[in-house]
mmCIF file of C-alpha atoms and ligand atoms in Angstrom:
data_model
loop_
_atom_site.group_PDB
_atom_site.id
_atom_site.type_symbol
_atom_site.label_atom_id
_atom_site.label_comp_id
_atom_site.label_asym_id
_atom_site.label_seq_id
_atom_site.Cartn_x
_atom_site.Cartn_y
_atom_site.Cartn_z
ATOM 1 C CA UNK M 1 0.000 0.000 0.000
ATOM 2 C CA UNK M 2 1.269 3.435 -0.926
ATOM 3 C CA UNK M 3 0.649 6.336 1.163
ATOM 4 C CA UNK M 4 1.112 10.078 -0.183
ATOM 5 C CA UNK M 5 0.358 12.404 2.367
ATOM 6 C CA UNK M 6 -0.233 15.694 0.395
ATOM 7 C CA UNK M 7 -0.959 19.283 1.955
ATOM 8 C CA UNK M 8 -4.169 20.224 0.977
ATOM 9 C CA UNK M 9 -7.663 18.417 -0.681
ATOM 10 C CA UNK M 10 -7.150 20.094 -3.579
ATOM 11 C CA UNK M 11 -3.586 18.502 -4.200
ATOM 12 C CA UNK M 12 -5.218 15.096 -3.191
ATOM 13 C CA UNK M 13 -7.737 15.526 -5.781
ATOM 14 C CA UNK M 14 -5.724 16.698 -8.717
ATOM 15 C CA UNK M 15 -2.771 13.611 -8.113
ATOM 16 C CA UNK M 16 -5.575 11.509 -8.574
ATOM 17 C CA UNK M 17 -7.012 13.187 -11.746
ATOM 18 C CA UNK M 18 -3.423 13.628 -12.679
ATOM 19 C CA UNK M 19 -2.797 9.848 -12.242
ATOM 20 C CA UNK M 20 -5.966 9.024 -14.398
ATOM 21 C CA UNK M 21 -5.459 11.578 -17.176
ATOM 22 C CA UNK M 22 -1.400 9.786 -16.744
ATOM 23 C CA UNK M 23 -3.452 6.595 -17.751
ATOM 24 C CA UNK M 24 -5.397 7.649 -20.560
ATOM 25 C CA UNK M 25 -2.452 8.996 -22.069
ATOM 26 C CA UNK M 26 -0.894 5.615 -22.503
ATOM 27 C CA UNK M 27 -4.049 3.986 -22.907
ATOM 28 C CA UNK M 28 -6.663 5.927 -24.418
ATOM 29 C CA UNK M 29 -9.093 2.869 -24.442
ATOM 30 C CA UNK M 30 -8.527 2.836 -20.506
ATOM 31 C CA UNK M 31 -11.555 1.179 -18.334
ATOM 32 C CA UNK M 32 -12.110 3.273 -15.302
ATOM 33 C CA UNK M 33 -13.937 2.609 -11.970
ATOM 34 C CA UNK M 34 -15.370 5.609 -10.560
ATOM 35 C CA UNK M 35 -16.489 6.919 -7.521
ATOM 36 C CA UNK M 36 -19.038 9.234 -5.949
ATOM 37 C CA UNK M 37 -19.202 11.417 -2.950
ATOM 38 C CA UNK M 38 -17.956 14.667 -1.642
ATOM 39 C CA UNK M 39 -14.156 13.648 -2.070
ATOM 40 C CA UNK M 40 -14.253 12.839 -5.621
ATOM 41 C CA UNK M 41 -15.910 15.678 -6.561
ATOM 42 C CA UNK M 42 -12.630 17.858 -7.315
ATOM 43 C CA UNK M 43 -10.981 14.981 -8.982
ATOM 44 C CA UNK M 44 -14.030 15.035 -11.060
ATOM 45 C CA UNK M 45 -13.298 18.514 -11.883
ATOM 46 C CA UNK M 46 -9.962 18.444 -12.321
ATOM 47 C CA UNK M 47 -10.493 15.810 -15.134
ATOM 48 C CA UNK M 48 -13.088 18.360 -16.361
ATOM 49 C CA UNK M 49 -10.340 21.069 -17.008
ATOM 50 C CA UNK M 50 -8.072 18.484 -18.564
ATOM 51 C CA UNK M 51 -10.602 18.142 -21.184
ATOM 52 C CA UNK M 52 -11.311 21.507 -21.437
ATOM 53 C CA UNK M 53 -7.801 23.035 -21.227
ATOM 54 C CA UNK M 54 -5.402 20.406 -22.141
ATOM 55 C CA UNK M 55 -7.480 18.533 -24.762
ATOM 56 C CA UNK M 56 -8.024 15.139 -22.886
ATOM 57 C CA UNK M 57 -10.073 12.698 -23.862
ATOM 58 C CA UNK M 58 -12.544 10.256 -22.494
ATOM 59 C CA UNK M 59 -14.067 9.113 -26.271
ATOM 60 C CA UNK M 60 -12.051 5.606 -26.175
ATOM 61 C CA UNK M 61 -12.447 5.080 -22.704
ATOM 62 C CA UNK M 62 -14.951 2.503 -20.711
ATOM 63 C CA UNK M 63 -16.294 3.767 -17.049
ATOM 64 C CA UNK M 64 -18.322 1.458 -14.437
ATOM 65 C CA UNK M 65 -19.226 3.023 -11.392
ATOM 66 C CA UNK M 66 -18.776 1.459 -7.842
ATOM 67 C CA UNK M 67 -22.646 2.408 -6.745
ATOM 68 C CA UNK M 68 -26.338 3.383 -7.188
ATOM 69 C CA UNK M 69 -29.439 3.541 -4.587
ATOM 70 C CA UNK M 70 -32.016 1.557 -4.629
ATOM 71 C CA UNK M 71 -35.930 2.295 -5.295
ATOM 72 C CA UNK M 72 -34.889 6.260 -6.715
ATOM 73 C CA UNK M 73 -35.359 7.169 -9.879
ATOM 74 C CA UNK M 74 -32.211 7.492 -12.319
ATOM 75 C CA UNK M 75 -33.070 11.078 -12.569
ATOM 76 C CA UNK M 76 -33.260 11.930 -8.764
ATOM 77 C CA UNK M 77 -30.494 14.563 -7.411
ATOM 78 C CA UNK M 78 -29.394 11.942 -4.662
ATOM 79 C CA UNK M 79 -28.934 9.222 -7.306
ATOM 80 C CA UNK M 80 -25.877 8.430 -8.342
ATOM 81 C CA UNK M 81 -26.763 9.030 -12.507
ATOM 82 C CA UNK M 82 -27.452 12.600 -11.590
ATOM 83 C CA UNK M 83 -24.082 12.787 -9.892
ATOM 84 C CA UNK M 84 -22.288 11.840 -12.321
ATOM 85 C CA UNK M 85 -23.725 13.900 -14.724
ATOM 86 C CA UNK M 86 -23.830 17.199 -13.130
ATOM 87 C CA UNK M 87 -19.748 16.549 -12.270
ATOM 88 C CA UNK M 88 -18.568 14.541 -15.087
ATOM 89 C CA UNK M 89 -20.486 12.690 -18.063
ATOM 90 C CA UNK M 90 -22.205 16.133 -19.376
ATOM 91 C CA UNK M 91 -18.699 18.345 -19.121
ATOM 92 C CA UNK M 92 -16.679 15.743 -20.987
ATOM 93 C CA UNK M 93 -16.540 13.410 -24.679
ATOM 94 C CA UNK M 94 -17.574 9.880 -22.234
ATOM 95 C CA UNK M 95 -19.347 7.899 -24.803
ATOM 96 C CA UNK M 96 -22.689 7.022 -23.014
ATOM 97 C CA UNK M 97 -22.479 3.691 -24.059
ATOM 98 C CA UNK M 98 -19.509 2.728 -22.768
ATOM 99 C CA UNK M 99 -20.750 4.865 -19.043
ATOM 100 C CA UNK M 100 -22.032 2.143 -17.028
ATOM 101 C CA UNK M 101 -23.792 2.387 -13.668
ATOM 102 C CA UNK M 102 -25.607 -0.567 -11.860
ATOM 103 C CA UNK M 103 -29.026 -0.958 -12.838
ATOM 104 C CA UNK M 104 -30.519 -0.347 -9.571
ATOM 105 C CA UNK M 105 -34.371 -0.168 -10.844
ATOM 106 C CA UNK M 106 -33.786 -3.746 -12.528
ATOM 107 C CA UNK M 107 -36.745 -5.416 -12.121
ATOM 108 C CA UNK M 108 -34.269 -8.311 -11.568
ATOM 109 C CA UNK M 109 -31.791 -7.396 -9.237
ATOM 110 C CA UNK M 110 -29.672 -10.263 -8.863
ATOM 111 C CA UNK M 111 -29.646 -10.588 -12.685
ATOM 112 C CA UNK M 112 -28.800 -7.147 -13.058
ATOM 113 C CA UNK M 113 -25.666 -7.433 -10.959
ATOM 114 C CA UNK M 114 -24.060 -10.806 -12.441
ATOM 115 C CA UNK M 115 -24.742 -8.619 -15.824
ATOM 116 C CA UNK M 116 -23.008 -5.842 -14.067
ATOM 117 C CA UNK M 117 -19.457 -8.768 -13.121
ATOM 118 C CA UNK M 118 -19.714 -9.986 -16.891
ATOM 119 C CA UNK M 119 -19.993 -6.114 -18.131
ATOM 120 C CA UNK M 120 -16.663 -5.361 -16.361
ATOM 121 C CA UNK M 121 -15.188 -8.881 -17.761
ATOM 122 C CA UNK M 122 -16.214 -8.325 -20.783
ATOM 123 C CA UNK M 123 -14.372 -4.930 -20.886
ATOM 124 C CA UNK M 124 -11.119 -6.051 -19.908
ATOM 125 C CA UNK M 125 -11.549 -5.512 -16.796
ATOM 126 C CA UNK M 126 -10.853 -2.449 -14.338
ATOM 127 C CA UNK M 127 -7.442 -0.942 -15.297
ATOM 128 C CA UNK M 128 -7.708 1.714 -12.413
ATOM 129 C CA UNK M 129 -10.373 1.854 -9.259
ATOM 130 C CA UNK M 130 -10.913 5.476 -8.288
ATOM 131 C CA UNK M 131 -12.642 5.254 -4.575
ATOM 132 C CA UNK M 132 -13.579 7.135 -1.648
ATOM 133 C CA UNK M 133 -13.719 6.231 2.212
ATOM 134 C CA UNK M 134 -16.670 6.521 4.188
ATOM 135 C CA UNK M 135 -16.573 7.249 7.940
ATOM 136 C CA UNK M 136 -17.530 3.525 8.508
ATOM 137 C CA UNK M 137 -14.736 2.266 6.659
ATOM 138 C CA UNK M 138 -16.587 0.926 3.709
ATOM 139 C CA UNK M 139 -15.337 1.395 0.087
ATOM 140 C CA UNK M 140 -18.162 1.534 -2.614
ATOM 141 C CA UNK M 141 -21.048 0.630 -0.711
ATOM 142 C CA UNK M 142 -19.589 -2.184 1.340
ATOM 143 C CA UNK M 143 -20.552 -1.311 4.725
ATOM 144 C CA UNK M 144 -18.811 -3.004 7.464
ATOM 145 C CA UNK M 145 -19.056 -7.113 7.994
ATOM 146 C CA UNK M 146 -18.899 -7.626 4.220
ATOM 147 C CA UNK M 147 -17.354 -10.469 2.722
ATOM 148 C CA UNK M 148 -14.095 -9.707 1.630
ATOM 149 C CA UNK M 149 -14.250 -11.895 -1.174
ATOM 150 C CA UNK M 150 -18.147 -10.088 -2.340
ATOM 151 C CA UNK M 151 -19.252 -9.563 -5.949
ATOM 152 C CA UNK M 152 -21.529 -6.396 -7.472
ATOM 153 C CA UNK M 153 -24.857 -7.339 -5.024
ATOM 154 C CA UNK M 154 -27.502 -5.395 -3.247
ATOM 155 C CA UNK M 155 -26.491 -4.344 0.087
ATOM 156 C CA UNK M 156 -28.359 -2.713 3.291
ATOM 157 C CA UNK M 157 -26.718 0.940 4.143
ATOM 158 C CA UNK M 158 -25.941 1.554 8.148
ATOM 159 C CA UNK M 159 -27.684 4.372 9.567
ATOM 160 C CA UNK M 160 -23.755 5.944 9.551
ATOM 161 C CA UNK M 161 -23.959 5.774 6.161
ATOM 162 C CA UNK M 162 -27.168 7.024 5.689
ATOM 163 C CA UNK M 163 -27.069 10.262 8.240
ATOM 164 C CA UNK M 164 -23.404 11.137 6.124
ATOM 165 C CA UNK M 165 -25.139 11.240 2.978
ATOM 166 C CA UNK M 166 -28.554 12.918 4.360
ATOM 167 C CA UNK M 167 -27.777 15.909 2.485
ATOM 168 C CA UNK M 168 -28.283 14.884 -0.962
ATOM 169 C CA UNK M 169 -31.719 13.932 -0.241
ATOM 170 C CA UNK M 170 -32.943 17.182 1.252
ATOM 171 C CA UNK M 171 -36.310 16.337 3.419
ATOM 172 C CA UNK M 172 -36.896 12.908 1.512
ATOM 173 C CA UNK M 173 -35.903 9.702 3.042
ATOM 174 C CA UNK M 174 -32.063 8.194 2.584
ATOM 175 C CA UNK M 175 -32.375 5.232 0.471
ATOM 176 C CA UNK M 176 -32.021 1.891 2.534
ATOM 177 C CA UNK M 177 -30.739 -0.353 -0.034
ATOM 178 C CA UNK M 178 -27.700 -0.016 -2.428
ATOM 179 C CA UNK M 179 -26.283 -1.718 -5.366
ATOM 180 C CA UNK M 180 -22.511 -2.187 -5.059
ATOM 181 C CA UNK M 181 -19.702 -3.732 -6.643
ATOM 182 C CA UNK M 182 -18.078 -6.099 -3.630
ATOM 183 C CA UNK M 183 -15.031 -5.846 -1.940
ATOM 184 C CA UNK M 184 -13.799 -8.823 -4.704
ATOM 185 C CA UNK M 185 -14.699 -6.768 -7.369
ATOM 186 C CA UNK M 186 -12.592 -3.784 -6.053
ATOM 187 C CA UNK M 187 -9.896 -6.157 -5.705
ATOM 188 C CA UNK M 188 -9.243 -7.645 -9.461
ATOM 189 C CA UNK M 189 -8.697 -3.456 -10.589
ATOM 190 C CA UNK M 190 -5.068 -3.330 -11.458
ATOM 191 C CA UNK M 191 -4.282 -0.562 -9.539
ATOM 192 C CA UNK M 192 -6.661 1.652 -7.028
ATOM 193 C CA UNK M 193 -6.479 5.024 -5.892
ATOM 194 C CA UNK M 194 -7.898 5.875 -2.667
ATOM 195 C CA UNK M 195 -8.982 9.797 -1.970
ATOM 196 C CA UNK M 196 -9.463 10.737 1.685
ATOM 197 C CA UNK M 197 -9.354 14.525 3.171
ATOM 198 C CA UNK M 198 -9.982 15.720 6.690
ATOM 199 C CA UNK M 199 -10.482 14.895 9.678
ATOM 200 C CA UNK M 200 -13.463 13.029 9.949
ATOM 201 C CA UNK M 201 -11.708 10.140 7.496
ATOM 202 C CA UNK M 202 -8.755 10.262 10.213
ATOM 203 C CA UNK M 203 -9.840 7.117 12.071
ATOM 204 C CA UNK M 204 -11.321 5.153 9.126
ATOM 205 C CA UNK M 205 -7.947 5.913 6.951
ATOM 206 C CA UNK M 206 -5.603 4.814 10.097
ATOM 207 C CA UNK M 207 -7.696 1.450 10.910
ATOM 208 C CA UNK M 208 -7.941 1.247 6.892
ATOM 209 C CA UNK M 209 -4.227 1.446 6.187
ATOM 210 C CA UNK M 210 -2.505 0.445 9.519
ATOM 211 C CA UNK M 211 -5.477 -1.924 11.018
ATOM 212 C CA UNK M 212 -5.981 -5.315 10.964
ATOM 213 C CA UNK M 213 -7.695 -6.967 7.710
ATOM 214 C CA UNK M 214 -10.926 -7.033 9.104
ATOM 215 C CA UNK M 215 -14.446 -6.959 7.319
ATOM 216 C CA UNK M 216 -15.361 -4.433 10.326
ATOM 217 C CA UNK M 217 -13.189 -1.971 8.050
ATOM 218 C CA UNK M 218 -13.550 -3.124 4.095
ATOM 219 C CA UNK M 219 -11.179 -1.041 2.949
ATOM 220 C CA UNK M 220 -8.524 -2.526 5.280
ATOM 221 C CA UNK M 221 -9.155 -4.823 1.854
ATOM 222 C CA UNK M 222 -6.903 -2.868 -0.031
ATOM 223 C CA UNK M 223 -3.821 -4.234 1.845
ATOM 224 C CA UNK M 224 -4.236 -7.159 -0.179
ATOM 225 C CA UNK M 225 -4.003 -5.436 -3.662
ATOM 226 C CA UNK M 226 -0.846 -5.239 -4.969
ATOM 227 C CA UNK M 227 -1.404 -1.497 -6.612
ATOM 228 C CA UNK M 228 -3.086 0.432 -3.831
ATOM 229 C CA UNK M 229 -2.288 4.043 -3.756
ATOM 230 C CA UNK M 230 -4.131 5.968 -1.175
ATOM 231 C CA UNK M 231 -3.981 9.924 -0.913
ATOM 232 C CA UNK M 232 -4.866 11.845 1.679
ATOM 233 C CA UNK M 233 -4.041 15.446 3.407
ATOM 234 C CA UNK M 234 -2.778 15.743 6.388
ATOM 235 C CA UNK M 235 -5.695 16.026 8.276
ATOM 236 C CA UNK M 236 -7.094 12.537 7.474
ATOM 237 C CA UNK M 237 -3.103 11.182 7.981
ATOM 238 C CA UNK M 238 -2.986 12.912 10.982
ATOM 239 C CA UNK M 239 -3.918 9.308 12.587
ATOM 240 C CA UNK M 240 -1.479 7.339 10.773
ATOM 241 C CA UNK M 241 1.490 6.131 13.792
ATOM 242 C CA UNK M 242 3.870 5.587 10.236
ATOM 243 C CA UNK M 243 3.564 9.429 8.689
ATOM 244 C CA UNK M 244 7.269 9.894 8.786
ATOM 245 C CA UNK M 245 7.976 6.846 6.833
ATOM 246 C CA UNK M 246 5.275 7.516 4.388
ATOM 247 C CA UNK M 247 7.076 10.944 3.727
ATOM 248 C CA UNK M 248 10.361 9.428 3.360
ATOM 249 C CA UNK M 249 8.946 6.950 1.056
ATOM 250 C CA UNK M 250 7.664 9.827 -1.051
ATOM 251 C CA UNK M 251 10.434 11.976 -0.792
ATOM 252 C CA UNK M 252 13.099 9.319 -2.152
ATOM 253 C CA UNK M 253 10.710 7.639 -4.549
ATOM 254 C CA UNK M 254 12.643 6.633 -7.756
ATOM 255 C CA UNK M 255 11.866 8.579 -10.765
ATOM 256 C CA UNK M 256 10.992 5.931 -12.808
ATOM 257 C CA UNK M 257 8.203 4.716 -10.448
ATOM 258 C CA UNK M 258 6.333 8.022 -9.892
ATOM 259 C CA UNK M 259 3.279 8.773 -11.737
ATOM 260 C CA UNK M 260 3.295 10.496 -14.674
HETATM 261 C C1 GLP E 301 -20.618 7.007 -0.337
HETATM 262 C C2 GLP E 301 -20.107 6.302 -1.590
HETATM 263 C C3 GLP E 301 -18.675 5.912 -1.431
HETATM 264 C C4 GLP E 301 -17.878 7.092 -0.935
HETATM 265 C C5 GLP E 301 -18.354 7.483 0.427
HETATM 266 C C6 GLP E 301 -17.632 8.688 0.988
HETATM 267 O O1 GLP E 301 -21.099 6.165 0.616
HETATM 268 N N1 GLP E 301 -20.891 5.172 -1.927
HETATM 269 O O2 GLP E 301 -18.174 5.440 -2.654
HETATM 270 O O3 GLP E 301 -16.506 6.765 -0.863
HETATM 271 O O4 GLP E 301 -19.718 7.822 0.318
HETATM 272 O O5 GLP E 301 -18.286 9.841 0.606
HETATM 273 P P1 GLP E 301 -17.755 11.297 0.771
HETATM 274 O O6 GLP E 301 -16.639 11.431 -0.179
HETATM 275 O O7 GLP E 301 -18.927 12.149 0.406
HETATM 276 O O8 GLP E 301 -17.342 11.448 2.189
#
């Protein structure tokens, strides 16, 4: 696992967009995982200005996102469609057919998440994971005590989960049940990139990175992928017991292994 402790949330974001757009570059055809949430968001538009500024492109390239509520409509602000929209798909060249999000108003929900595995198979596969942390630990929607070894499934959200994304539903009701891809889904990317910022992610990054593998904590998951690069400020590191290391790390990496 790779740690890069950066000062701010706005150099977390762009190293990640920076590492994606680094990606693209050598493979234009690249098949991203993406992410939703509050911490992605700048990543999101980061990748926007690319596109706008520097002329990069999405047209060759595949997305499948980690998440979608159950029993909303596609077209509801809280889904996670309209996020993507309003911060990505409608500013950039994404071809909508290759911009895949679970079908969470299948009729057939089990059907529409082994279509959702074969999908990503049938791509290639995930060449980079983009995620987020929640305060619970989970990555995607994997709230704590799921199997480490989980596919794309329907999952039940904690009431954690649900009070720290209240907002986007304004005086409706949070959605109880989720689509996500599982915690072995996550896994078979070739490389993931983690984005955490302040200090409410403090605890969940320490027990994440320097915890015990533990389904209490699914992201503690990620110490089993060999490509794993998590960034965070220094608020959310500020719980890590290993900071200086993860500095020196940084600080002597080799050229030839940064990203580009
Ligand atoms: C949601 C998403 C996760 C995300 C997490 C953190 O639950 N399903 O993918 O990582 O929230 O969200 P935020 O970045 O808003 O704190």
């Amino acid at each position: 696992m790779e740690v890069v402790i950066l000062p701010t949330p706005l150099e977390v974001t762009r190293h990640a967009a920076r590492t994606m757009a680094g990606l693209i570059g050598a493979k234009p055809d690249a098949v991203l995982g993406l992410a939703t949430g509050a911490s992605v968001r700048g990543v999101y538009a980061e990748l926007v200005r690319l596109h706008r500024e520097e002329a990069l492109s999405f047209h060759h390239v595949t997305t499948f996102n980690l998440d979608e509520y159950v029993g909303i409509r596609r077209d509801h602000p809280g889904s996670y469609h309209a996020f993507m929209e309003e911060h990505f798909f409608r500013h950039v060249d994404v071809d909508r057919a290759r911009a895949h999000l679970p079908a969470a108003d299948a009729a057939d929900i089990p059907a529409a998440c082994a279509q959702y595995e074969r999908d990503i198979q049938a791509a290639g596969g995930i060449d980079l994971q983009l995620l987020g942390i929640g305060s619970d630990g989970h990555i995607g929607f994997n709230e704590p005590t799921s199997s480490l070894a989980s596919r794309t499934r329907i999952k039940t959200l904690t009431s954690i989960t649900r009070a720290d994304n209240r907002a986007a539903f304004g005086d409706g009701p949070v959605p109880l049940h989720v689509i996500t891809m599982g915690i072995g889904t996550i896994l078979e990317a070739r490389r993931c990139v983690l984005v955490a910022f302040g200090s409410s992610k403090a605890n969940a990054v320490a027990r994440m990175v320097e915890g015990p593998l533990t389904a209490m904590v699914p992201a503690s998951a990620l110490q089993l992928h060999p490509h794993a690069t998590i960034l965070v400020d220094e608020e959310a590191a500020e719980r890590l017991t290993l900071q200086d290391y993860y500095r020196t790390v940084q600080r002597n990496k080799p050229s030839w292994q940064r990203d580009r």
